[in-house]
mmCIF file of C-alpha atoms and ligand atoms in Angstrom:
data_model
loop_
_atom_site.group_PDB
_atom_site.id
_atom_site.type_symbol
_atom_site.label_atom_id
_atom_site.label_comp_id
_atom_site.label_asym_id
_atom_site.label_seq_id
_atom_site.Cartn_x
_atom_site.Cartn_y
_atom_site.Cartn_z
ATOM 1 C CA MET A 844 0.000 0.000 0.000
ATOM 2 C CA ASN A 845 1.004 3.610 -0.521
ATOM 3 C CA ARG A 846 1.216 6.308 2.076
ATOM 4 C CA ALA A 847 0.274 9.872 1.255
ATOM 5 C CA VAL A 848 0.755 13.401 2.388
ATOM 6 C CA PHE A 849 -2.573 15.066 1.619
ATOM 7 C CA LEU A 850 -2.265 18.773 0.957
ATOM 8 C CA ASP A 851 -4.853 21.467 1.072
ATOM 9 C CA ARG A 852 -4.217 23.947 -1.744
ATOM 10 C CA ASP A 853 -5.161 27.568 -0.984
ATOM 11 C CA GLY A 854 -3.146 28.939 1.931
ATOM 12 C CA VAL A 855 -0.812 25.935 1.983
ATOM 13 C CA ILE A 856 0.576 25.587 -1.555
ATOM 14 C CA ASN A 857 -0.473 28.931 -3.010
ATOM 15 C CA ALA A 858 -1.283 32.218 -1.364
ATOM 16 C CA ALA A 859 -4.926 32.855 -0.611
ATOM 17 C CA LEU A 860 -6.219 36.308 -1.482
ATOM 18 C CA TYR A 861 -8.264 38.599 0.715
ATOM 19 C CA ASP A 862 -11.707 39.218 -0.733
ATOM 20 C CA PRO A 863 -12.918 42.582 0.632
ATOM 21 C CA LEU A 864 -16.497 41.938 -0.543
ATOM 22 C CA GLU A 865 -16.824 38.810 1.592
ATOM 23 C CA SER A 866 -14.260 39.881 4.234
ATOM 24 C CA LYS A 867 -12.448 36.593 4.003
ATOM 25 C CA LEU A 868 -9.577 34.826 2.328
ATOM 26 C CA ASP A 869 -10.489 33.242 -0.975
ATOM 27 C CA THR A 870 -8.878 31.363 -3.812
ATOM 28 C CA PRO A 871 -7.247 33.382 -6.619
ATOM 29 C CA TYR A 872 -9.510 33.681 -9.685
ATOM 30 C CA ARG A 873 -6.897 35.000 -12.107
ATOM 31 C CA LEU A 874 -3.827 33.051 -13.157
ATOM 32 C CA GLU A 875 -1.606 36.076 -12.500
ATOM 33 C CA ASP A 876 -2.753 35.970 -8.859
ATOM 34 C CA PHE A 877 -1.704 32.342 -8.478
ATOM 35 C CA ARG A 878 1.477 32.523 -6.395
ATOM 36 C CA LEU A 879 3.278 29.622 -4.737
ATOM 37 C CA LEU A 880 4.139 30.211 -1.091
ATOM 38 C CA PRO A 881 7.830 30.176 -0.100
ATOM 39 C CA GLY A 882 9.422 26.745 0.341
ATOM 40 C CA VAL A 883 6.582 24.850 -1.346
ATOM 41 C CA GLY A 884 8.734 23.353 -4.112
ATOM 42 C CA GLN A 885 11.261 22.131 -1.583
ATOM 43 C CA ALA A 886 8.501 20.763 0.660
ATOM 44 C CA VAL A 887 6.791 18.807 -2.132
ATOM 45 C CA ARG A 888 10.156 17.505 -3.321
ATOM 46 C CA ALA A 889 10.832 16.264 0.221
ATOM 47 C CA ILE A 890 7.440 14.501 0.231
ATOM 48 C CA ASN A 891 8.379 12.873 -3.109
ATOM 49 C CA GLU A 892 11.812 11.833 -1.820
ATOM 50 C CA MET A 893 10.422 10.317 1.377
ATOM 51 C CA GLY A 894 8.291 8.022 -0.783
ATOM 52 C CA PHE A 895 4.884 9.458 0.057
ATOM 53 C CA LEU A 896 2.314 10.240 -2.598
ATOM 54 C CA ALA A 897 1.695 13.999 -2.740
ATOM 55 C CA VAL A 898 -2.069 14.388 -3.110
ATOM 56 C CA VAL A 899 -3.943 17.698 -3.198
ATOM 57 C CA VAL A 900 -7.422 17.592 -1.641
ATOM 58 C CA SER A 901 -9.168 20.930 -2.000
ATOM 59 C CA ASN A 902 -12.627 22.491 -1.892
ATOM 60 C CA GLN A 903 -12.942 24.542 -5.086
ATOM 61 C CA PRO A 904 -16.499 25.855 -5.241
ATOM 62 C CA GLY A 905 -15.580 28.656 -7.673
ATOM 63 C CA VAL A 906 -17.321 27.001 -10.626
ATOM 64 C CA ALA A 907 -20.395 26.272 -8.506
ATOM 65 C CA LYS A 908 -20.523 29.923 -7.423
ATOM 66 C CA GLY A 909 -20.084 31.164 -10.989
ATOM 67 C CA LYS A 910 -16.728 32.780 -10.178
ATOM 68 C CA CYS A 911 -14.624 30.727 -12.606
ATOM 69 C CA ASP A 912 -14.988 27.868 -15.064
ATOM 70 C CA HIS A 913 -13.576 24.372 -15.390
ATOM 71 C CA ALA A 914 -10.985 25.583 -17.887
ATOM 72 C CA PHE A 915 -9.599 27.966 -15.276
ATOM 73 C CA LEU A 916 -9.179 25.142 -12.758
ATOM 74 C CA GLU A 917 -7.364 23.121 -15.418
ATOM 75 C CA ALA A 918 -5.127 26.094 -16.206
ATOM 76 C CA VAL A 919 -4.249 26.465 -12.526
ATOM 77 C CA ASN A 920 -3.428 22.755 -12.320
ATOM 78 C CA ALA A 921 -1.155 23.056 -15.352
ATOM 79 C CA GLU A 922 0.551 26.133 -13.918
ATOM 80 C CA LEU A 923 1.019 24.478 -10.522
ATOM 81 C CA THR A 924 2.411 21.319 -12.113
ATOM 82 C CA ALA A 925 4.838 23.323 -14.263
ATOM 83 C CA ARG A 926 6.089 25.473 -11.405
ATOM 84 C CA LEU A 927 6.696 22.438 -9.198
ATOM 85 C CA ALA A 928 8.459 20.627 -12.047
ATOM 86 C CA ARG A 929 10.913 23.515 -12.280
ATOM 87 C CA GLN A 930 11.789 22.727 -8.674
ATOM 88 C CA ARG A 931 12.016 18.965 -9.375
ATOM 89 C CA ALA A 932 8.841 18.287 -7.435
ATOM 90 C CA HIS A 933 5.570 16.694 -8.483
ATOM 91 C CA LEU A 934 2.033 16.021 -7.311
ATOM 92 C CA ASP A 935 0.745 12.474 -7.710
ATOM 93 C CA ALA A 936 -2.904 13.504 -7.856
ATOM 94 C CA ILE A 937 -5.214 16.479 -7.451
ATOM 95 C CA TYR A 938 -8.724 15.971 -6.066
ATOM 96 C CA TYR A 939 -11.208 18.838 -5.939
ATOM 97 C CA CYS A 940 -14.663 19.038 -4.440
ATOM 98 C CA LEU A 941 -16.544 21.254 -6.891
ATOM 99 C CA HIS A 942 -19.833 21.230 -5.001
ATOM 100 C CA HIS A 943 -21.473 23.900 -2.891
ATOM 101 C CA PRO A 944 -24.846 23.885 -1.138
ATOM 102 C CA ASP A 945 -25.627 27.381 -2.530
ATOM 103 C CA ALA A 946 -24.274 26.757 -6.021
ATOM 104 C CA VAL A 947 -25.717 28.855 -8.842
ATOM 105 C CA ASP A 948 -24.825 25.944 -11.127
ATOM 106 C CA GLU A 949 -27.597 23.460 -10.286
ATOM 107 C CA SER A 950 -25.566 20.401 -11.220
ATOM 108 C CA LEU A 951 -23.101 21.306 -8.456
ATOM 109 C CA ARG A 952 -25.692 22.201 -5.795
ATOM 110 C CA ILE A 953 -25.275 19.020 -3.794
ATOM 111 C CA ASP A 954 -24.803 18.297 -0.118
ATOM 112 C CA CYS A 955 -21.928 16.040 -1.110
ATOM 113 C CA GLU A 956 -19.668 13.697 0.820
ATOM 114 C CA CYS A 957 -16.460 15.271 -0.463
ATOM 115 C CA ARG A 958 -16.605 18.887 0.692
ATOM 116 C CA LYS A 959 -14.208 19.210 3.639
ATOM 117 C CA PRO A 960 -14.673 18.913 6.634
ATOM 118 C CA LYS A 961 -16.098 15.654 5.266
ATOM 119 C CA PRO A 962 -13.377 13.131 4.435
ATOM 120 C CA GLY A 963 -14.750 12.065 1.023
ATOM 121 C CA LEU A 964 -11.828 13.335 -1.065
ATOM 122 C CA LEU A 965 -9.321 11.485 1.106
ATOM 123 C CA LEU A 966 -11.406 8.301 1.097
ATOM 124 C CA ARG A 967 -11.726 8.424 -2.688
ATOM 125 C CA ALA A 968 -7.991 8.970 -3.101
ATOM 126 C CA ALA A 969 -7.344 6.060 -0.740
ATOM 127 C CA ARG A 970 -9.526 3.770 -2.872
ATOM 128 C CA GLU A 971 -8.114 4.906 -6.202
ATOM 129 C CA LEU A 972 -4.459 5.104 -5.197
ATOM 130 C CA ASP A 973 -4.342 2.247 -2.654
ATOM 131 C CA ILE A 974 -3.419 4.524 0.244
ATOM 132 C CA ASP A 975 -3.008 3.423 3.851
ATOM 133 C CA LEU A 976 -4.801 6.298 5.589
ATOM 134 C CA ALA A 977 -3.476 5.467 9.066
ATOM 135 C CA GLY A 978 0.058 5.871 7.735
ATOM 136 C CA SER A 979 -0.749 9.135 5.970
ATOM 137 C CA PHE A 980 -0.815 12.809 6.851
ATOM 138 C CA MET A 981 -3.205 15.700 6.144
ATOM 139 C CA LEU A 982 -1.723 19.210 6.089
ATOM 140 C CA GLY A 983 -4.048 22.201 5.879
ATOM 141 C CA ASP A 984 -4.518 25.766 7.032
ATOM 142 C CA SER A 985 -8.144 25.395 8.082
ATOM 143 C CA LEU A 986 -9.783 23.415 10.852
ATOM 144 C CA LYS A 987 -11.953 21.895 8.104
ATOM 145 C CA ASP A 988 -8.794 20.255 6.772
ATOM 146 C CA ILE A 989 -7.937 18.938 10.209
ATOM 147 C CA GLU A 990 -11.439 17.583 10.747
ATOM 148 C CA ALA A 991 -11.387 15.820 7.370
ATOM 149 C CA GLY A 992 -7.942 14.365 8.030
ATOM 150 C CA LEU A 993 -8.888 13.096 11.478
ATOM 151 C CA ALA A 994 -12.151 11.605 10.154
ATOM 152 C CA ALA A 995 -10.099 9.717 7.560
ATOM 153 C CA GLY A 996 -7.762 8.423 10.277
ATOM 154 C CA CYS A 997 -4.682 10.416 9.254
ATOM 155 C CA GLN A 998 -2.223 12.366 11.364
ATOM 156 C CA THR A 999 -2.798 16.081 10.887
ATOM 157 C CA SER A 1000 -0.932 19.357 10.978
ATOM 158 C CA LEU A 1001 -2.413 22.828 10.958
ATOM 159 C CA VAL A 1002 -0.156 24.817 8.658
ATOM 160 C CA ASP A 1003 -0.196 28.444 9.657
ATOM 161 C CA GLY A 1004 1.526 29.464 12.818
ATOM 162 C CA HIS A 1005 -0.215 32.814 12.852
ATOM 163 C CA ARG A 1006 -3.658 31.412 13.295
ATOM 164 C CA ALA A 1007 -5.261 30.491 16.563
ATOM 165 C CA HIS A 1008 -5.503 26.734 16.609
ATOM 166 C CA SER A 1009 -7.430 26.073 19.753
ATOM 167 C CA ARG A 1010 -10.577 27.956 20.488
ATOM 168 C CA PRO A 1011 -12.746 27.633 23.552
ATOM 169 C CA GLY A 1012 -15.274 24.858 23.153
ATOM 170 C CA GLU A 1013 -13.568 23.437 20.115
ATOM 171 C CA ALA A 1014 -14.227 19.767 19.629
ATOM 172 C CA ALA A 1015 -11.476 17.183 19.725
ATOM 173 C CA ARG A 1016 -12.362 16.264 16.152
ATOM 174 C CA MET A 1017 -10.693 19.527 15.080
ATOM 175 C CA GLN A 1018 -7.494 19.332 17.129
ATOM 176 C CA PRO A 1019 -4.439 18.880 14.914
ATOM 177 C CA HIS A 1020 -1.624 16.595 15.998
ATOM 178 C CA TRP A 1021 0.760 19.516 15.619
ATOM 179 C CA THR A 1022 0.962 22.989 14.118
ATOM 180 C CA ALA A 1023 3.548 24.416 11.747
ATOM 181 C CA PRO A 1024 4.204 27.909 10.421
ATOM 182 C CA ASN A 1025 4.354 26.754 6.792
ATOM 183 C CA LEU A 1026 4.333 23.679 4.571
ATOM 184 C CA LEU A 1027 8.081 23.150 4.649
ATOM 185 C CA ALA A 1028 8.120 23.126 8.453
ATOM 186 C CA ALA A 1029 5.207 20.659 8.520
ATOM 187 C CA VAL A 1030 7.050 18.340 6.128
ATOM 188 C CA GLU A 1031 10.240 18.588 8.178
ATOM 189 C CA THR A 1032 8.223 17.386 11.180
ATOM 190 C CA ILE A 1033 6.963 14.432 9.106
ATOM 191 C CA ARG A 1034 10.580 13.625 8.277
ATOM 192 C CA CYS A 1035 11.378 13.818 11.983
ATOM 193 C CA ILE A 1036 8.481 11.472 12.830
ATOM 194 C CA GLU A 1037 9.623 9.073 10.096
ATOM 195 C CA GLU A 1038 13.118 9.054 11.507
ATOM 196 C CA GLY A 1039 11.831 8.325 14.993
ATOM 197 C CA CYS A 1040 12.678 11.687 16.507
ATOM 198 C CA PRO A 1041 10.759 12.544 19.638
ATOM 199 C CA TRP A 1042 7.689 14.710 19.059
ATOM 200 C CA ARG A 1043 8.308 18.377 19.097
ATOM 201 C CA SER A 1044 5.554 20.864 19.479
ATOM 202 C CA SER A 1045 5.920 23.947 17.320
HETATM 203 MG MG1 MG B 1216 -6.848 26.390 2.735
HETATM 204 ZN ZN1 ZN B 1217 -18.104 17.638 -3.085
#
């Protein structure tokens, strides 16, 4: 069986953008806004070299909301793949949930099993790529990522040292195994775990 490092995309691999209309961070909707975060090439290369599958699992409701089309998502995938290749790194698979409960596109207005915090994307990847979930990791910058990873039985890291990661009343189902300031640091901790180093908290 394979082991995987599951990666959220926006805020982990590429920079999320602040949307002033919705007062929240959102995915970039123009290719020129698609910017890899520092250290991402090196981090993905390390995942490749350690023998894990590098698998993106990401909610991308932009098509459902009418903010972009399928061709744009494909263009982003191509751009991401090319930029990683320049740094001798590769993704083994990219899984997107395209659904949204308020989708303007009716075909995507589904209360699906794959939109994180549900674990559907990870479970599907596990089936299709023969992944041992208990030996795998989920790295994400949102508690939804952590919840999905824990529900799938993976070890989890919340990647963004600037964010509060424990809030009063928060359920155990959202508590990451560890936190890291960025993807590279999270992957270095995986290397440490693999090599039998004692756990460090960040
Ligand atoms: Mg994210
Ligand atoms: Zn879905």
